Amino acid sequence: MIKFEDVFFQYSSSKKTALSNINLEIKEGRWLSVLGKNGSGKSTLMKLIYGQNLATSGKILFNDKEYSKEIYDDIKNKIAIVFQNPDNQFVGSTVEEDIAFGLENRNVPQEKMDEIIGRVLEIVDMTDYRKYEPTSLSGGQKQRVAIASSLALNPEILILDEATSMLDPKAKKSILKYIKKINKEEGITIISITHDAQESVYSDDIVILEDGEIVYKGNYASLYSDTTTLEKYSLEVPFIERIKRDLNNYLNQEIFKIEEDEGSVVKKICKLV
Ligand SMILES: Nc1ncnc2c1ncn2[C@@H]1O[C@H](COP(=O)(O)OP(=O)(O)OP(=O)(O)O)[C@@H](O)[C@H]1O
Ligand SMILES: [Mg+2]
């Protein structure tokens, strides 16, 4: 769906390249997590995918077409991005106007708009805030509205740049589960930047960036069974994987596999008990 070929990027105000030698294929319908320390180039990579910045050298392809001004409108219609800092993202003077703004741009009829706004606010549990000013909301509530606005657009690709970092654990889990559902059922491609090992549980593919370069490319199972890489990049292991590992050690058998999700692990534990 999106392909990076030998991509370099340098901000005009900076002497250093922010991204070097990026070769990456983002496949349709997958969930890709991008991990890496502060300043490693994660947000810059998203800006290139979204077309907000163009590569300094190398090629970025969207469905085999090279990014250019001509296909830019098409890309913008297919990708929704939730930026790291939701404050920079609000355009409407109320929550509902903010969500409506993106829909108006895509010529969604008024009666359909009301229904979509109601539906996405329910997903992020913000129904009661429909008439509120976005500026009057808490950080986590703003993130919820930003996620709702992006879901309303029904994108082909949803980019989450630390989009759930301010959410409480319950809200985070419920929203991520919903996103996983649309990823699986509707084939929406998810690209998520996160510092939270818990969030990476939802991903199929994982890349690690360091100093603007991809230093690891693999899938969920390959990363979390690779202790050398986990230690090298000081990555936290998701709770569910720690439980599986401890139980396997305790039972001295490889009963819980890395591919197994929470539901299957719980069932097995119940049987064992
Ligand atoms: N607008 C900009 N102008 C100049 N340099 C920038 C700009 N934005 C980012 N950079 C630089 O590019 C590099 C990568 O930054 P980027 O924001 O992509 O990192 P990040 O991995 O998203 O970090 P974080 O986890 O802190 O969000 C950093 O060295 C940063 O200082
Ligand atoms: Mg960032």
Coordinates of C-alpha atoms and ligand atoms in Angstrom, one line a residue:
M1 CA 0.0 0.0 0.0
I2 CA 2.8 2.4 1.0
K3 CA 6.4 1.8 0.1
F4 CA 9.5 3.7 1.1
E5 CA 12.5 3.2 -1.2
D6 CA 15.9 4.6 0.1
V7 CA 14.2 7.6 1.6
F8 CA 16.1 10.4 3.3
F9 CA 14.5 13.4 4.9
Q10 CA 16.1 16.6 6.3
Y11 CA 14.2 19.5 7.8
S12 CA 15.3 22.7 6.1
S13 CA 16.1 24.3 9.4
S14 CA 18.3 21.4 10.5
K15 CA 21.8 20.3 9.7
K16 CA 21.1 16.7 10.5
T17 CA 19.0 14.2 8.5
A18 CA 15.9 13.3 10.4
L19 CA 15.4 10.1 8.5
S20 CA 18.1 8.1 6.6
N21 CA 17.9 5.1 4.3
I22 CA 14.3 4.2 5.0
N23 CA 13.2 1.0 3.2
L24 CA 9.8 -0.1 4.3
E25 CA 6.6 -1.6 3.0
I26 CA 3.4 -1.0 4.8
K27 CA 0.9 -3.6 3.8
E28 CA -2.8 -3.1 3.4
G29 CA -5.0 -4.3 6.3
R30 CA -2.0 -4.7 8.7
W31 CA -1.3 -2.9 12.0
L32 CA 2.2 -1.6 12.1
S33 CA 3.7 -0.2 15.3
V34 CA 6.6 2.1 15.2
L35 CA 8.7 2.1 18.3
G36 CA 11.8 4.3 19.2
K37 CA 13.1 6.8 21.6
N38 CA 12.3 10.5 21.6
G39 CA 13.8 12.2 18.6
S40 CA 14.3 9.0 16.7
G41 CA 12.2 10.1 13.7
K42 CA 8.8 8.5 14.3
S43 CA 6.6 11.6 13.8
T44 CA 8.7 12.6 10.8
L45 CA 8.0 9.3 9.2
M46 CA 4.3 9.8 9.7
K47 CA 4.5 13.3 8.2
L48 CA 6.0 11.7 5.1
I49 CA 3.3 9.1 4.9
Y50 CA 0.6 11.8 5.3
G51 CA 2.3 13.9 2.6
Q52 CA 2.8 16.8 5.0
N53 CA 6.5 16.7 4.1
L54 CA 8.1 15.4 0.9
A55 CA 11.1 13.1 0.9
T56 CA 14.5 14.9 0.4
S57 CA 15.6 12.0 -1.6
G58 CA 14.4 8.5 -2.4
K59 CA 10.9 7.4 -3.3
I60 CA 7.6 7.0 -1.4
L61 CA 4.9 5.2 -3.3
F62 CA 1.1 5.1 -2.5
N63 CA -0.5 2.2 -4.3
D64 CA 2.5 2.1 -6.7
K65 CA 2.2 5.8 -7.5
E66 CA 5.0 8.1 -6.4
Y67 CA 4.0 10.9 -3.9
S68 CA 3.5 14.1 -5.8
K69 CA 1.3 17.2 -5.7
E70 CA -1.1 15.4 -8.2
I71 CA -1.9 12.5 -6.0
Y72 CA -1.8 14.5 -2.8
D73 CA -5.6 15.2 -2.6
D74 CA -6.2 11.5 -3.1
I75 CA -3.8 10.6 -0.2
K76 CA -5.4 13.1 2.1
N77 CA -8.8 11.6 1.5
K78 CA -7.6 8.1 2.3
I79 CA -5.5 8.8 5.4
A80 CA -6.6 10.1 8.7
I81 CA -3.9 11.1 11.3
V82 CA -4.2 11.7 15.0
F83 CA -1.3 13.9 15.9
Q84 CA 0.8 13.7 19.0
N85 CA -0.5 16.9 20.4
P86 CA -4.3 17.2 19.9
D87 CA -4.3 21.0 20.6
N88 CA -2.9 21.6 17.1
Q89 CA -5.6 19.6 15.5
F90 CA -8.9 21.3 16.5
V91 CA -10.6 23.5 13.9
G92 CA -14.2 23.7 15.2
S93 CA -15.5 25.8 18.0
T94 CA -17.4 22.9 19.5
V95 CA -16.7 19.2 19.6
E96 CA -19.4 18.4 17.0
E97 CA -18.3 21.2 14.7
D98 CA -14.8 19.9 14.9
I99 CA -15.8 16.4 13.8
A100 CA -18.2 17.9 11.2
F101 CA -15.4 19.9 9.6
G102 CA -13.6 16.9 8.1
L103 CA -16.9 15.5 7.0
E104 CA -17.9 18.7 5.2
N105 CA -14.6 18.6 3.4
R106 CA -15.5 15.2 2.1
N107 CA -19.1 16.3 1.1
V108 CA -20.9 14.1 3.5
P109 CA -24.6 15.1 3.6
Q110 CA -25.9 16.9 6.7
E111 CA -28.3 14.1 7.9
K112 CA -25.6 11.5 7.6
M113 CA -23.2 13.8 9.5
D114 CA -25.3 13.9 12.6
E115 CA -25.5 10.1 12.7
I116 CA -21.7 9.7 12.2
I117 CA -20.9 12.3 14.9
G118 CA -23.2 10.5 17.4
R119 CA -21.7 7.2 16.5
V120 CA -18.0 8.2 16.8
L121 CA -18.6 10.1 20.1
E122 CA -20.1 7.0 21.5
I123 CA -17.1 4.9 20.6
V124 CA -14.8 7.3 22.5
D125 CA -17.3 7.8 25.3
M126 CA -17.7 11.5 24.8
T127 CA -21.4 11.7 23.9
D128 CA -22.1 14.2 26.7
Y129 CA -19.5 16.6 25.4
R130 CA -20.9 17.2 21.9
K131 CA -21.6 20.9 22.5
Y132 CA -18.4 21.6 24.5
E133 CA -15.6 23.8 23.3
P134 CA -12.5 21.6 22.5
T135 CA -10.3 24.0 24.4
S136 CA -12.3 23.4 27.6
L137 CA -11.5 19.7 27.6
S138 CA -8.8 17.8 29.5
G139 CA -5.8 16.3 27.6
G140 CA -7.3 12.9 27.5
Q141 CA -10.7 14.1 26.4
K142 CA -9.1 16.1 23.6
Q143 CA -7.3 12.9 22.5
R144 CA -10.7 11.1 22.5
V145 CA -12.2 13.8 20.3
A146 CA -9.3 13.8 17.9
I147 CA -9.6 10.0 17.6
A148 CA -13.4 10.4 17.1
S149 CA -12.8 13.0 14.3
S150 CA -10.4 10.6 12.5
L151 CA -12.7 7.6 12.8
A152 CA -15.6 9.7 11.4
L153 CA -13.6 10.0 8.1
N154 CA -13.7 6.3 7.6
P155 CA -10.1 6.3 6.3
E156 CA -8.3 3.5 4.5
I157 CA -5.3 4.2 6.7
L158 CA -5.4 5.5 10.2
I159 CA -2.2 6.9 11.7
L160 CA -2.0 7.2 15.5
D161 CA 1.0 9.3 16.7
E162 CA 0.9 8.6 20.4
A163 CA -2.8 9.2 20.1
T164 CA -3.7 7.4 23.3
S165 CA -0.9 8.5 25.5
M166 CA -3.1 10.6 27.8
L167 CA -6.0 8.1 28.1
D168 CA -6.7 6.2 31.3
P169 CA -6.1 2.4 31.0
K170 CA -9.8 1.6 30.6
A171 CA -10.5 4.1 27.8
K172 CA -7.2 3.2 26.1
K173 CA -8.1 -0.5 26.0
S174 CA -11.7 0.1 24.8
I175 CA -10.6 2.5 22.0
L176 CA -7.7 0.3 20.9
K177 CA -10.0 -2.8 20.9
Y178 CA -12.4 -0.9 18.6
I179 CA -9.6 0.1 16.3
K180 CA -8.5 -3.5 16.2
K181 CA -12.0 -4.5 15.3
I182 CA -12.1 -2.1 12.3
N183 CA -8.6 -3.2 11.3
K184 CA -9.7 -6.8 11.2
E185 CA -13.2 -6.5 10.0
E186 CA -13.0 -3.6 7.6
G187 CA -9.3 -4.1 6.6
I188 CA -8.3 -0.5 7.7
T189 CA -4.5 -0.2 7.8
I190 CA -3.3 1.0 11.2
I191 CA 0.1 2.7 11.7
S192 CA 0.7 3.5 15.4
I193 CA 3.5 5.2 17.1
T194 CA 3.7 4.3 20.8
H195 CA 6.0 4.1 23.8
D196 CA 3.5 1.8 25.4
A197 CA 4.3 -1.9 25.2
Q198 CA 0.7 -2.6 26.0
E199 CA -0.4 -0.9 22.8
S200 CA 2.0 -2.9 20.6
V201 CA 0.0 -6.0 21.5
Y202 CA -2.5 -5.1 18.8
S203 CA 0.1 -5.0 16.0
D204 CA 1.0 -7.4 13.3
D205 CA 4.3 -5.8 12.3
I206 CA 6.8 -3.7 14.3
V207 CA 9.7 -1.5 13.3
I208 CA 12.1 0.2 15.7
L209 CA 13.7 3.6 14.7
E210 CA 16.9 4.8 16.1
D211 CA 18.6 8.1 15.1
G212 CA 16.4 8.2 12.0
E213 CA 17.2 4.7 10.8
I214 CA 15.2 1.5 10.9
V215 CA 17.2 -0.8 13.2
Y216 CA 14.6 -3.5 13.5
K217 CA 11.9 -4.8 11.2
G218 CA 9.8 -7.8 12.2
N219 CA 6.4 -9.0 13.5
Y220 CA 5.0 -9.1 17.0
A221 CA 6.0 -12.7 17.6
S222 CA 9.5 -12.3 16.3
L223 CA 10.2 -9.2 18.4
Y224 CA 8.8 -10.4 21.7
S225 CA 10.6 -13.7 21.4
D226 CA 13.9 -12.0 20.6
T227 CA 15.4 -11.2 24.0
T228 CA 18.6 -9.7 22.5
T229 CA 16.7 -7.0 20.6
L230 CA 14.4 -6.3 23.5
E231 CA 17.4 -5.7 25.8
K232 CA 19.4 -3.8 23.2
Y233 CA 16.6 -1.2 22.8
S234 CA 15.4 -1.4 26.4
L235 CA 11.9 -2.4 25.3
E236 CA 9.3 -3.3 27.8
V237 CA 7.5 -6.6 27.3
P238 CA 3.7 -6.5 27.2
F239 CA 2.0 -7.8 30.3
I240 CA 0.3 -10.7 28.5
E241 CA 3.7 -11.9 27.2
R242 CA 5.2 -11.8 30.7
I243 CA 2.3 -13.8 32.1
K244 CA 2.7 -16.4 29.3
R245 CA 6.4 -16.6 29.9
D246 CA 6.1 -17.0 33.6
L247 CA 3.4 -19.6 33.3
N248 CA 5.4 -21.6 30.8
N249 CA 8.4 -21.5 33.1
Y250 CA 6.3 -22.5 36.1
L251 CA 4.7 -25.4 34.2
N252 CA 8.0 -26.2 32.5
Q253 CA 6.1 -26.6 29.2
E254 CA 5.6 -24.3 26.2
I255 CA 1.8 -24.2 26.7
F256 CA 1.2 -20.5 26.0
K257 CA 2.4 -19.4 22.6
I258 CA 3.3 -15.9 21.6
E259 CA 0.6 -15.8 18.9
E260 CA -2.2 -16.4 21.4
D261 CA -4.4 -13.6 22.3
E262 CA -5.7 -12.7 25.7
G263 CA -9.0 -14.6 25.3
S264 CA -7.3 -17.8 24.4
V265 CA -4.8 -17.4 27.3
V266 CA -7.7 -16.9 29.8
K267 CA -9.5 -20.0 28.5
K268 CA -6.4 -22.1 28.9
I269 CA -5.8 -20.8 32.4
C270 CA -9.4 -21.6 33.4
K271 CA -8.9 -25.2 32.1
L272 CA -5.7 -25.6 34.0
V273 CA -7.2 -24.3 37.2
Ligands
LIG1 N1 9.9 20.9 12.4 C1 11.2 20.5 12.7 N2 12.2 21.2 12.3 C2 13.5 20.8 12.5 N3 13.8 19.7 13.0 C3 12.8 18.9 13.5 C4 11.4 19.3 13.3 N4 10.7 18.3 13.8 C5 11.5 17.3 14.3 N5 12.8 17.7 14.1 C6 14.0 16.9 14.4 O1 13.9 15.6 13.7 C7 14.3 14.6 14.5 C8 13.2 13.5 14.6 O2 12.1 14.1 15.3 P1 10.7 13.4 15.4 O3 9.7 14.4 15.9 O4 10.4 12.7 14.2 O5 11.0 12.4 16.6 P2 10.0 11.3 17.3 O6 10.6 10.0 17.2 O7 8.6 11.5 16.9 O8 10.2 11.8 18.9 P3 9.1 11.8 20.1 O9 9.1 10.5 20.7 O10 9.8 12.8 21.0 O11 7.8 12.3 19.6 C9 14.7 15.2 15.9 O12 16.1 15.3 15.9 C10 14.0 16.5 15.9 O13 14.8 17.5 16.6
MG2 MG 6.9 12.2 17.8

